[in-house]
Amino acid sequence: MERLDVFMARANAAYYATHDPFRDFTTAPEISQAFGEVLGAWAAVVWEQMGRPAPVILAECGPGRGTLMADALRGIFRVAPAFRAALRLHLVETSPRLRAEQAKRLEATWHASVDALPAGKLILIANEFLDALPIRQFVRRGGGWTERHVADGAIAELPAADPARAAAEAELVEVGEAARAVVETLAARVARAGGAALFLDYGPGETAPGESLQAIRDGKPADPFADPGSADLTAHVDFASLAALARQAGAAVHGPIPQGVFLARLGLFQRTDRLAQSQPPARAAALIRAAQRLAEPAFMGRLFKAMAVCHPSLTALPGFEA
Ligand code: SAH
């Protein structure tokens, strides 16, 4: 019998070590190169706002195939060569298989956790990273709370040792302790040493009680508890509580706002039009459809959110101001 978060950490580590996740699901950087390019431009503007520190650490958590960062660096090279020269690339990745994939595209230093990033001013990007981190689940039973465990492929409830930090009416509460630790570490760090961390992920704008754990196996929704390591396990990111935590740690917080609003302000559609101009009609149409998929509310534009945690002197980050 394992606590749910212990099970989830073990299952996802096995999954990312043995599978090509991009056969099971598609992420924003794999949909359009314009996604990474506008995020590269975001980082370049933040670097200007920080007073052009050199050297500066550019970091990414959970870089997948390395596509986002490769696209971002290409964009940075074009629009901000001085930033390109000043930056040192650091990647946080646990999967040896994905590290090897990233090394084909990127020259970087790899780390197993954000705690291992070197000291200094930091600009960090994390796309669909926090949702892969383990969660705990608490269930209201009578007057008290149980905590979900996993035993022999099924859920087992034990009396909760530490009661849920729960809204009084909630029946089920999820607590993403690992995501909280990452955000708290980064918030304290940028508040102290300078910089900003941008999180893009799937989750509601306001804290919403209820079950959000899901599994994707062979590209389809699946039982999270069967055959650990064969499916990608994710949960919604609780941006509102992460924002409160980051403020407590001394950082300023921008957002969360819908990803579509954020990307449109960063010029996703202008960048896409420019790319499309030099392409044959079918490829141009595909680029425009890809941008719509990322930014339109009916697709990824509303469910996904953007939130940045930064030094309080950064009062207006790109994409977060109208
Ligand atoms: N950001 C990429 C990949 C998202 S998939 C994209 O948008 O395409 C999640 C990524 O996080 C993978 O690279 C996975 O190996 C990594 N990951 C998952 N759990 C992790 C952990 N605990 N520590 C570091 N990396 C982790």
Short mmCIF file of C-alpha atoms and ligand atoms in Angstrom, two decimals:
data_model
loop_
_atom_site.label_atom_id
_atom_site.label_comp_id
_atom_site.label_asym_id
_atom_site.label_seq_id
_atom_site.Cartn_x
_atom_site.Cartn_y
_atom_site.Cartn_z
CA MET A 1 0.00 0.00 0.00
CA GLU A 2 1.35 3.44 -1.00
CA ARG A 3 0.10 6.94 -0.44
CA LEU A 4 -1.28 8.35 -3.72
CA ASP A 5 1.54 10.88 -4.18
CA VAL A 6 4.20 8.20 -3.62
CA PHE A 7 2.45 5.96 -6.17
CA MET A 8 2.11 8.82 -8.67
CA ALA A 9 5.78 9.85 -8.36
CA ARG A 10 6.90 6.25 -8.91
CA ALA A 11 4.47 5.62 -11.78
CA ASN A 12 5.39 8.83 -13.64
CA ALA A 13 9.14 8.31 -13.17
CA ALA A 14 8.75 4.85 -14.72
CA TYR A 15 6.50 6.19 -17.48
CA TYR A 16 8.86 9.02 -18.51
CA ALA A 17 11.88 6.71 -18.31
CA THR A 18 10.39 4.10 -20.64
CA HIS A 19 7.88 5.81 -22.96
CA ASP A 20 7.88 8.45 -25.65
CA PRO A 21 5.18 10.63 -24.05
CA PHE A 22 4.60 12.44 -27.33
CA ARG A 23 3.02 9.31 -28.78
CA ASP A 24 0.38 9.59 -26.04
CA PHE A 25 -0.28 13.33 -25.96
CA THR A 26 0.62 16.54 -27.81
CA THR A 27 1.89 19.63 -26.02
CA ALA A 28 1.89 23.27 -27.16
CA PRO A 29 5.54 23.38 -28.37
CA GLU A 30 4.85 20.33 -30.56
CA ILE A 31 1.80 22.04 -32.09
CA SER A 32 3.55 25.17 -33.40
CA GLN A 33 7.10 26.55 -33.44
CA ALA A 34 5.57 29.99 -32.82
CA PHE A 35 4.81 28.93 -29.21
CA GLY A 36 8.50 28.59 -28.26
CA GLU A 37 9.44 31.61 -30.35
CA VAL A 38 7.08 34.00 -28.56
CA LEU A 39 8.19 32.57 -25.19
CA GLY A 40 11.79 33.28 -26.22
CA ALA A 41 10.74 36.86 -26.94
CA TRP A 42 9.02 36.95 -23.51
CA ALA A 43 12.29 35.89 -21.85
CA ALA A 44 14.26 38.49 -23.83
CA VAL A 45 11.95 41.31 -22.70
CA VAL A 46 12.12 40.12 -19.08
CA TRP A 47 15.92 40.13 -19.34
CA GLU A 48 15.79 43.77 -20.55
CA GLN A 49 13.47 44.64 -17.65
CA MET A 50 15.93 43.00 -15.22
CA GLY A 51 18.64 45.40 -16.46
CA ARG A 52 20.37 42.98 -18.87
CA PRO A 53 22.31 40.91 -16.29
CA ALA A 54 25.23 38.90 -17.67
CA PRO A 55 25.61 36.07 -17.14
CA VAL A 56 21.99 35.06 -16.54
CA ILE A 57 20.55 31.60 -16.04
CA LEU A 58 17.86 30.60 -18.55
CA ALA A 59 16.18 27.45 -17.23
CA GLU A 60 13.37 25.13 -18.21
CA CYS A 61 11.61 22.51 -16.12
CA GLY A 62 10.48 19.31 -17.87
CA PRO A 63 11.68 20.26 -21.37
CA GLY A 64 10.22 17.16 -23.08
CA ARG A 65 11.85 16.85 -26.51
CA GLY A 66 13.58 20.23 -26.11
CA THR A 67 11.36 21.74 -28.79
CA LEU A 68 10.16 24.76 -26.80
CA MET A 69 13.69 25.80 -25.84
CA ALA A 70 15.15 25.17 -29.31
CA ASP A 71 12.43 27.39 -30.83
CA ALA A 72 12.89 29.98 -28.06
CA LEU A 73 16.68 30.16 -28.59
CA ARG A 74 16.23 30.59 -32.33
CA GLY A 75 13.85 33.48 -31.64
CA ILE A 76 16.19 34.99 -29.05
CA PHE A 77 19.14 34.80 -31.43
CA ARG A 78 17.12 36.79 -33.97
CA VAL A 79 15.63 39.48 -31.71
CA ALA A 80 18.11 39.73 -28.82
CA PRO A 81 21.64 38.54 -29.66
CA ALA A 82 23.06 40.17 -26.49
CA PHE A 83 20.69 38.05 -24.36
CA ARG A 84 21.70 34.96 -26.36
CA ALA A 85 25.35 35.69 -25.51
CA ALA A 86 24.62 36.32 -21.82
CA LEU A 87 22.45 33.30 -21.09
CA ARG A 88 23.54 29.96 -19.64
CA LEU A 89 21.05 27.19 -20.31
CA HIS A 90 20.04 24.87 -17.45
CA LEU A 91 17.42 22.13 -17.75
CA VAL A 92 15.57 20.34 -14.95
CA GLU A 93 14.72 16.83 -16.11
CA THR A 94 14.61 13.46 -14.36
CA SER A 95 14.05 11.12 -17.32
CA PRO A 96 17.35 9.82 -18.79
CA ARG A 97 15.52 9.06 -22.01
CA LEU A 98 14.23 12.62 -22.41
CA ARG A 99 17.59 14.11 -21.35
CA ALA A 100 19.13 12.26 -24.30
CA GLU A 101 16.39 13.63 -26.60
CA GLN A 102 17.03 17.19 -25.30
CA ALA A 103 20.79 16.83 -25.74
CA LYS A 104 20.25 16.32 -29.50
CA ARG A 105 18.86 19.86 -29.76
CA LEU A 106 20.32 21.82 -26.83
CA GLU A 107 23.65 22.58 -25.24
CA ALA A 108 22.86 22.75 -21.53
CA THR A 109 23.57 21.60 -18.00
CA TRP A 110 21.02 19.16 -16.59
CA HIS A 111 19.68 18.95 -13.03
CA ALA A 112 17.31 16.61 -11.23
CA SER A 113 15.42 19.35 -9.36
CA VAL A 114 15.02 23.12 -9.17
CA ASP A 115 16.94 23.07 -5.87
CA ALA A 116 20.08 22.10 -7.81
CA LEU A 117 20.00 25.11 -10.19
CA PRO A 118 23.11 27.28 -9.69
CA ALA A 119 22.80 30.58 -7.83
CA GLY A 120 22.26 33.83 -9.73
CA LYS A 121 19.65 35.79 -11.61
CA LEU A 122 17.16 33.44 -13.23
CA ILE A 123 14.59 33.35 -16.01
CA LEU A 124 12.68 30.05 -15.94
CA ILE A 125 9.95 28.54 -18.11
CA ALA A 126 7.85 25.47 -17.26
CA ASN A 127 5.21 24.24 -19.72
CA GLU A 128 3.07 21.29 -18.64
CA PHE A 129 5.52 20.46 -15.86
CA LEU A 130 3.59 21.12 -12.64
CA ASP A 131 0.68 18.93 -13.79
CA ALA A 132 2.98 15.89 -13.89
CA LEU A 133 4.01 16.26 -10.23
CA PRO A 134 2.42 14.02 -7.59
CA ILE A 135 -0.68 14.98 -5.62
CA ARG A 136 -2.35 13.83 -2.41
CA GLN A 137 -6.12 13.34 -2.21
CA PHE A 138 -8.28 13.71 0.89
CA VAL A 139 -11.90 12.51 1.07
CA ARG A 140 -14.56 13.65 3.53
CA ARG A 141 -16.03 10.69 5.42
CA GLY A 142 -18.57 11.48 8.11
CA GLY A 143 -17.07 14.06 10.44
CA GLY A 144 -13.43 13.42 9.40
CA TRP A 145 -11.10 12.92 6.47
CA THR A 146 -9.45 9.93 4.86
CA GLU A 147 -6.43 10.00 2.58
CA ARG A 148 -6.31 7.96 -0.62
CA HIS A 149 -3.69 5.26 -1.00
CA VAL A 150 -3.15 2.73 -3.77
CA ALA A 151 -3.10 -1.00 -3.05
CA ASP A 152 -3.09 -3.76 -5.68
CA GLY A 153 -4.28 -1.47 -8.47
CA ALA A 154 -7.17 0.04 -6.51
CA ILE A 155 -7.85 2.97 -4.19
CA ALA A 156 -7.74 2.34 -0.45
CA GLU A 157 -8.66 5.01 2.10
CA LEU A 158 -6.90 5.37 5.42
CA PRO A 159 -7.75 7.88 8.14
CA ALA A 160 -5.88 11.10 7.28
CA ALA A 161 -2.89 11.63 9.54
CA ASP A 162 -2.75 15.35 8.70
CA PRO A 163 -6.26 16.63 7.92
CA ALA A 164 -6.87 18.34 4.58
CA ARG A 165 -6.46 22.07 4.27
CA ALA A 166 -9.98 21.91 2.95
CA ALA A 167 -12.87 24.16 2.14
CA ALA A 168 -15.57 23.18 4.61
CA GLU A 169 -18.05 22.06 1.93
CA ALA A 170 -15.59 20.04 -0.17
CA GLU A 171 -15.97 16.27 -0.49
CA LEU A 172 -12.59 15.65 -2.12
CA VAL A 173 -9.51 17.85 -1.88
CA GLU A 174 -6.28 17.52 -3.83
CA VAL A 175 -3.00 18.91 -2.50
CA GLY A 176 -0.07 19.19 -4.90
CA GLU A 177 2.76 19.28 -2.39
CA ALA A 178 5.48 18.72 -4.99
CA ALA A 179 4.23 21.60 -7.17
CA ARG A 180 3.96 23.76 -4.05
CA ALA A 181 7.57 22.99 -3.15
CA VAL A 182 8.78 23.89 -6.67
CA VAL A 183 6.88 27.19 -6.74
CA GLU A 184 7.89 28.10 -3.19
CA THR A 185 11.58 27.43 -3.94
CA LEU A 186 11.49 29.48 -7.14
CA ALA A 187 9.45 32.31 -5.60
CA ALA A 188 11.85 32.67 -2.66
CA ARG A 189 14.78 32.54 -5.02
CA VAL A 190 13.63 35.19 -7.52
CA ALA A 191 12.48 37.40 -4.64
CA ARG A 192 15.99 37.22 -3.18
CA ALA A 193 18.30 37.07 -6.20
CA GLY A 194 16.17 38.49 -9.03
CA GLY A 195 14.38 37.05 -12.01
CA ALA A 196 11.10 35.47 -13.03
CA ALA A 197 9.53 32.04 -13.46
CA LEU A 198 6.72 31.44 -15.96
CA PHE A 199 4.32 28.52 -15.55
CA LEU A 200 1.96 27.40 -18.30
CA ASP A 201 -0.37 24.57 -17.41
CA TYR A 202 -3.83 23.09 -17.29
CA GLY A 203 -5.99 24.19 -14.38
CA PRO A 204 -8.79 26.46 -13.16
CA GLY A 205 -8.26 30.13 -12.35
CA GLU A 206 -9.86 29.70 -8.91
CA THR A 207 -9.26 26.80 -6.51
CA ALA A 208 -11.86 24.14 -7.35
CA PRO A 209 -12.36 21.14 -5.08
CA GLY A 210 -12.83 17.73 -6.69
CA GLU A 211 -11.03 14.97 -8.50
CA SER A 212 -8.72 15.95 -11.37
CA LEU A 213 -6.26 13.04 -11.49
CA GLN A 214 -6.20 11.54 -14.96
CA ALA A 215 -4.26 8.95 -16.89
CA ILE A 216 -3.47 8.71 -20.61
CA ARG A 217 -2.36 5.32 -21.90
CA ASP A 218 -1.71 4.76 -25.62
CA GLY A 219 -3.23 8.16 -26.32
CA LYS A 220 -6.53 7.39 -24.54
CA PRO A 221 -8.00 8.04 -21.07
CA ALA A 222 -7.19 5.07 -18.85
CA ASP A 223 -7.31 3.65 -15.32
CA PRO A 224 -4.59 5.52 -13.35
CA PHE A 225 -3.97 2.61 -10.99
CA ALA A 226 -3.55 -0.28 -13.42
CA ASP A 227 -0.04 -1.23 -14.56
CA PRO A 228 1.97 1.69 -13.05
CA GLY A 229 4.48 3.20 -15.48
CA SER A 230 2.37 2.48 -18.56
CA ALA A 231 0.36 5.73 -18.43
CA ASP A 232 1.00 9.45 -18.02
CA LEU A 233 -0.60 10.68 -14.79
CA THR A 234 -1.52 14.35 -14.40
CA ALA A 235 -3.67 16.56 -12.20
CA HIS A 236 -4.96 20.11 -12.58
CA VAL A 237 -2.67 22.83 -11.30
CA ASP A 238 -4.17 24.89 -8.46
CA PHE A 239 -2.87 28.27 -9.63
CA ALA A 240 -4.70 30.32 -7.00
CA SER A 241 -3.11 28.53 -4.06
CA LEU A 242 0.31 28.55 -5.77
CA ALA A 243 -0.04 32.32 -6.28
CA ALA A 244 -0.80 32.82 -2.58
CA LEU A 245 2.20 30.67 -1.63
CA ALA A 246 4.54 32.61 -3.96
CA ARG A 247 3.39 35.93 -2.45
CA GLN A 248 4.05 34.57 1.05
CA ALA A 249 7.56 33.70 -0.12
CA GLY A 250 8.13 37.35 -1.07
CA ALA A 251 7.60 37.23 -4.84
CA ALA A 252 5.24 39.25 -7.01
CA VAL A 253 2.72 37.23 -9.00
CA HIS A 254 1.28 38.02 -12.44
CA GLY A 255 -1.80 36.07 -13.57
CA PRO A 256 -3.02 33.43 -13.76
CA ILE A 257 -4.61 34.47 -17.04
CA PRO A 258 -5.90 32.31 -19.89
CA GLN A 259 -3.10 31.03 -22.13
CA GLY A 260 -4.91 32.34 -25.22
CA VAL A 261 -4.91 35.90 -23.91
CA PHE A 262 -1.25 35.62 -22.91
CA LEU A 263 -0.11 34.22 -26.27
CA ALA A 264 -2.15 36.71 -28.30
CA ARG A 265 -0.57 39.61 -26.38
CA LEU A 266 2.88 38.15 -27.02
CA GLY A 267 2.15 38.25 -30.75
CA LEU A 268 1.44 34.60 -31.50
CA PHE A 269 -0.82 35.46 -34.44
CA GLN A 270 1.53 38.08 -35.93
CA ARG A 271 4.44 35.65 -35.69
CA THR A 272 2.28 32.92 -37.27
CA ASP A 273 1.25 35.21 -40.16
CA ARG A 274 4.90 36.02 -40.86
CA LEU A 275 5.82 32.34 -40.87
CA ALA A 276 2.82 31.54 -43.07
CA GLN A 277 3.72 34.17 -45.70
CA SER A 278 6.74 32.21 -46.90
CA GLN A 279 4.94 28.84 -46.98
CA PRO A 280 2.82 27.06 -49.60
CA PRO A 281 -0.95 27.44 -48.96
CA ALA A 282 -1.51 24.07 -47.24
CA ARG A 283 1.40 24.60 -44.83
CA ALA A 284 0.33 28.22 -44.19
CA ALA A 285 -3.19 27.06 -43.34
CA ALA A 286 -1.77 24.41 -40.97
CA LEU A 287 0.31 27.05 -39.15
CA ILE A 288 -2.76 29.24 -38.67
CA ARG A 289 -4.86 26.28 -37.42
CA ALA A 290 -2.05 25.42 -34.97
CA ALA A 291 -2.04 28.96 -33.54
CA GLN A 292 -5.84 28.83 -33.19
CA ARG A 293 -5.56 25.51 -31.35
CA LEU A 294 -3.13 27.07 -28.84
CA ALA A 295 -5.00 30.31 -28.27
CA GLU A 296 -8.73 29.90 -28.92
CA PRO A 297 -10.99 29.42 -25.89
CA ALA A 298 -12.66 26.32 -27.36
CA PHE A 299 -9.29 24.54 -27.61
CA MET A 300 -6.32 25.23 -25.30
CA GLY A 301 -6.76 28.99 -24.94
CA ARG A 302 -8.94 29.02 -21.84
CA LEU A 303 -8.32 25.76 -19.93
CA PHE A 304 -4.60 26.45 -19.94
CA LYS A 305 -3.32 29.33 -17.82
CA ALA A 306 -0.18 31.43 -17.68
CA MET A 307 1.20 32.64 -14.35
CA ALA A 308 4.53 34.30 -13.53
CA VAL A 309 6.30 34.60 -10.20
CA CYS A 310 9.01 37.27 -10.07
CA HIS A 311 11.08 39.81 -8.15
CA PRO A 312 8.79 42.62 -6.91
CA SER A 313 10.72 45.20 -8.97
CA LEU A 314 9.30 43.61 -12.15
CA THR A 315 5.96 45.35 -12.08
CA ALA A 316 4.76 44.76 -15.66
CA LEU A 317 5.75 41.51 -17.31
CA PRO A 318 5.08 41.04 -21.04
CA GLY A 319 1.76 39.31 -21.78
CA PHE A 320 0.22 40.03 -18.40
CA GLU A 321 -0.67 43.67 -19.12
CA ALA A 322 -3.53 44.61 -21.45
N1 SAH B 1 7.42 20.79 -21.39
C1 SAH B 1 7.37 19.74 -22.39
C2 SAH B 1 7.11 18.33 -21.81
C3 SAH B 1 5.92 18.15 -20.91
S1 SAH B 1 5.82 16.48 -20.31
C4 SAH B 1 6.37 20.09 -23.45
O1 SAH B 1 5.60 21.01 -23.24
O2 SAH B 1 6.35 19.43 -24.49
C5 SAH B 1 6.52 16.63 -18.67
C6 SAH B 1 8.01 16.78 -18.63
O3 SAH B 1 8.41 16.87 -17.25
C7 SAH B 1 8.83 15.64 -19.21
O4 SAH B 1 10.00 16.16 -19.76
C8 SAH B 1 9.12 14.81 -17.95
O5 SAH B 1 10.17 13.89 -18.09
C9 SAH B 1 9.39 15.89 -16.96
N2 SAH B 1 9.19 15.52 -15.54
C10 SAH B 1 8.14 14.87 -15.01
N3 SAH B 1 8.27 14.76 -13.67
C11 SAH B 1 9.43 15.39 -13.36
C12 SAH B 1 10.13 15.64 -12.12
N4 SAH B 1 9.63 15.23 -10.96
N5 SAH B 1 11.29 16.31 -12.17
C13 SAH B 1 11.80 16.74 -13.35
N6 SAH B 1 11.19 16.54 -14.55
C14 SAH B 1 10.03 15.86 -14.55
#
